[in-house]
Amino acid sequence: MYARIWAAGLLLGVMLFSPLRLIAEPAWVFPGLEINGVDDAARLNVERSIHPERYNCEDADWQLQRLRRLAGRQTIKALQALGYYNSEIDIKIERSETCWTLKLDVEPGERVLVSDVSIDISGELEALPAMQIFLQNPPLQPAKRLNHADYTRTKSEIQKLAVRYGFYDGVFTENTLEVNPAKNVATARLAFEAGPRRHFGEISIEQSEFDETLIQQYILLKPGQPFDSNELVKQQQILNASGYFESVRVIVDHERVDAENRVPVEIKLQEIKQRVYRFGVGASTDTGPRLSFGYENRRLNRRGHQFSIDGLMSPVHQEVTLDYGIPRGKAGAEHLDFQAGYLFE
């Protein structure tokens, strides 16, 4: 019996004092992608168009052949998007012990040159300063290497300017990009029919706490004014900066455009909390215990007057400040303040 106990103890000691055996788990292995012959934007565009990680290392040969054909088509599209219309591509799939790698050897060739760009904007939109500045330096220009993104951005910027200035009926009557791979040149034609420009119609204001005369000081929009979405943003910013409102919504209802091409504008104002109280207690080696307090009335009356009082009390320092403010001028550009205070130290 003692022999069996001694043997069990010896076995336990061997288990406790034996060197630990570390078992390394195999790392995850994914299919690889190797691209040769192109750099920078072209390489990145090809990488983004091919997704070998969607496949598995254990995929059969017929699945990889399908990937090979698909990768060829995607690479051609990715290169053409940057103006490489005469590229040559050699695609291989090489297996290893753990997985496989898709290898692309690319000879991009010379990029297509933009030989001619025609941009025609009709109507009042063409004469606006913002459009004139844009037409002087559009993304798509002659004598530049072709990039389809430049063509897309040029169209997009024209549409954005049309929407900003109220040409909501504007359409492209022509938008073509023609590429001649044999001659390695491209031509673009853009024609935009702007149509009539919209104007601001009735300006209605939804609020209940202030006199109309005060609110009108902060209203810059006028009925009949040519539409400009930046003016709507500016109007919202001015009302927010007044300090009277918790939220400001400026709504344009394009569904209610009238026969004179005017659109109504509705301004919805939610007043800020009227009264604010502040209290604080503290202490320091210089002043000893101290008490601070404050009160603010952000709309004392319907004319927008404001009143505040702030105080600080300690054994060695007492201070009280009163402020009475009156808004004046267009858009609150001026403010008349009356101040009084008491200080003892």
XYZ file of C-alpha atoms in Angstrom, residues 59-246:
188
model
C -11.880 25.997 -53.456
C -11.778 23.675 -56.432
C -9.912 24.474 -59.652
C -13.135 25.240 -61.549
C -14.017 27.876 -58.962
C -10.594 29.498 -59.305
C -10.899 29.523 -63.080
C -14.154 31.383 -62.696
C -12.353 33.893 -60.435
C -9.596 34.211 -63.061
C -12.093 35.171 -65.791
C -13.967 37.540 -63.485
C -10.721 39.189 -62.314
C -9.772 39.839 -65.934
C -13.005 41.707 -66.651
C -12.839 43.664 -63.400
C -9.213 44.671 -63.989
C -10.037 45.967 -67.474
C -12.884 48.100 -66.067
C -10.724 49.392 -63.217
C -7.982 50.463 -65.640
C -10.396 52.004 -68.148
C -11.890 54.133 -65.370
C -8.484 55.846 -65.153
C -8.003 56.120 -68.905
C -6.012 52.950 -69.657
C -7.857 51.559 -72.682
C -4.938 49.687 -74.265
C -3.778 47.548 -71.371
C -2.625 43.928 -71.515
C -3.180 41.593 -68.576
C -1.706 38.202 -67.752
C -3.496 36.368 -64.950
C -2.221 33.333 -63.068
C -3.324 31.434 -59.999
C -0.505 29.707 -58.141
C -1.186 27.204 -55.392
C 1.060 26.645 -52.380
C 0.998 24.116 -49.561
C -1.322 26.343 -47.505
C -3.389 28.324 -50.032
C -3.207 30.071 -53.411
C -2.341 33.510 -54.837
C -3.941 35.408 -57.713
C -1.159 37.091 -59.723
C -1.810 39.926 -62.159
C 0.940 41.108 -64.524
C -0.331 44.330 -66.086
C 1.019 46.303 -69.020
C -1.212 49.411 -68.740
C -0.148 51.144 -71.922
C -0.518 54.866 -72.507
C -3.424 56.693 -70.898
C -6.115 58.199 -73.094
C -5.793 61.938 -73.642
C -8.845 64.215 -73.434
C -8.767 66.086 -76.743
C -11.937 68.175 -76.498
C -14.466 69.155 -73.823
C -17.638 71.050 -74.651
C -19.803 72.370 -71.785
C -22.909 74.364 -72.682
C -25.109 75.852 -69.929
C -28.260 77.586 -71.109
C -30.358 80.212 -69.420
C -29.727 82.422 -66.399
C -27.602 79.778 -64.656
C -24.738 80.220 -67.121
C -24.304 83.914 -66.227
C -24.128 83.436 -62.444
C -20.664 84.198 -60.965
C -20.429 80.792 -59.265
C -21.020 79.009 -62.577
C -18.537 81.231 -64.396
C -15.860 80.403 -61.819
C -16.612 76.699 -62.195
C -16.465 76.788 -66.002
C -13.033 78.375 -65.873
C -11.602 75.314 -64.134
C -13.842 72.226 -64.335
C -12.486 68.816 -63.277
C -12.640 67.533 -66.886
C -10.403 69.590 -69.172
C -8.752 69.221 -72.588
C -5.104 68.093 -72.708
C -5.495 66.135 -69.471
C -5.286 62.380 -69.110
C -8.704 60.771 -68.937
C -10.204 59.915 -65.571
C -13.865 58.943 -65.600
C -14.217 60.405 -62.088
C -13.453 63.872 -63.537
C -16.325 63.480 -65.986
C -18.678 62.390 -63.193
C -17.607 65.256 -60.915
C -18.113 67.784 -63.711
C -21.700 66.632 -64.201
C -22.307 66.514 -60.452
C -21.022 70.069 -59.855
C -23.271 71.466 -62.582
C -26.280 69.773 -60.989
C -25.304 71.005 -57.510
C -25.067 74.612 -58.711
C -28.414 74.266 -60.463
C -30.089 73.022 -57.278
C -28.399 75.656 -55.105
C -29.693 78.517 -57.242
C -33.198 77.145 -57.746
C -33.051 75.661 -61.250
C -35.000 72.573 -60.225
C -36.260 71.858 -63.739
C -32.758 71.701 -65.217
C -31.812 68.615 -67.263
C -28.874 67.403 -69.324
C -29.920 67.364 -72.967
C -26.543 65.844 -73.842
C -23.996 64.060 -71.681
C -21.579 61.887 -73.601
C -18.013 60.735 -73.138
C -16.600 59.111 -76.262
C -13.316 57.205 -76.180
C -11.376 56.202 -79.281
C -8.918 53.527 -78.102
C -7.297 53.284 -81.528
C -6.295 56.943 -81.461
C -6.027 57.009 -77.663
C -8.169 60.151 -77.362
C -11.496 61.050 -75.739
C -14.079 63.789 -76.266
C -16.820 64.950 -73.886
C -20.053 66.797 -74.587
C -22.223 68.268 -71.829
C -25.303 70.399 -72.484
C -27.475 71.495 -69.562
C -30.862 73.134 -70.075
C -31.344 75.087 -66.827
C -34.938 76.208 -67.303
C -36.535 78.970 -65.188
C -35.124 79.938 -61.810
C -37.296 79.725 -58.717
C -37.760 82.581 -56.255
C -38.713 82.772 -52.612
C -42.445 83.180 -52.081
C -44.311 83.879 -48.847
C -42.132 83.823 -45.697
C -44.211 82.489 -42.789
C -42.930 82.343 -39.204
C -44.213 80.021 -36.498
C -43.528 81.327 -32.980
C -45.555 82.715 -30.065
C -43.299 84.453 -27.517
C -41.982 87.564 -29.304
C -43.387 90.622 -31.044
C -43.426 90.406 -34.824
C -41.293 93.561 -35.064
C -38.474 91.868 -33.125
C -38.587 88.673 -35.219
C -38.540 90.651 -38.455
C -35.225 92.191 -37.399
C -33.715 88.714 -37.763
C -35.409 87.804 -41.074
C -33.196 88.365 -44.121
C -35.247 86.428 -46.684
C -37.653 88.456 -48.788
C -40.537 87.355 -51.033
C -39.500 87.558 -54.672
C -35.809 87.133 -53.884
C -34.003 84.729 -56.295
C -33.618 81.286 -54.762
C -30.252 80.475 -53.171
C -29.959 77.613 -50.687
C -26.969 79.342 -49.058
C -29.317 82.169 -48.056
C -31.475 79.618 -46.249
C -28.442 78.402 -44.314
C -27.451 81.977 -43.477
C -30.975 82.697 -42.248
C -30.882 79.690 -39.946
C -27.470 80.662 -38.572
C -28.628 84.220 -37.769
C -31.663 82.990 -35.850
C -29.555 80.440 -33.953
C -27.052 83.142 -33.028
C -29.776 85.379 -31.594
C -29.796 83.337 -28.385
C -33.588 83.235 -28.238
C -34.288 79.840 -29.737
C -33.641 76.222 -28.833
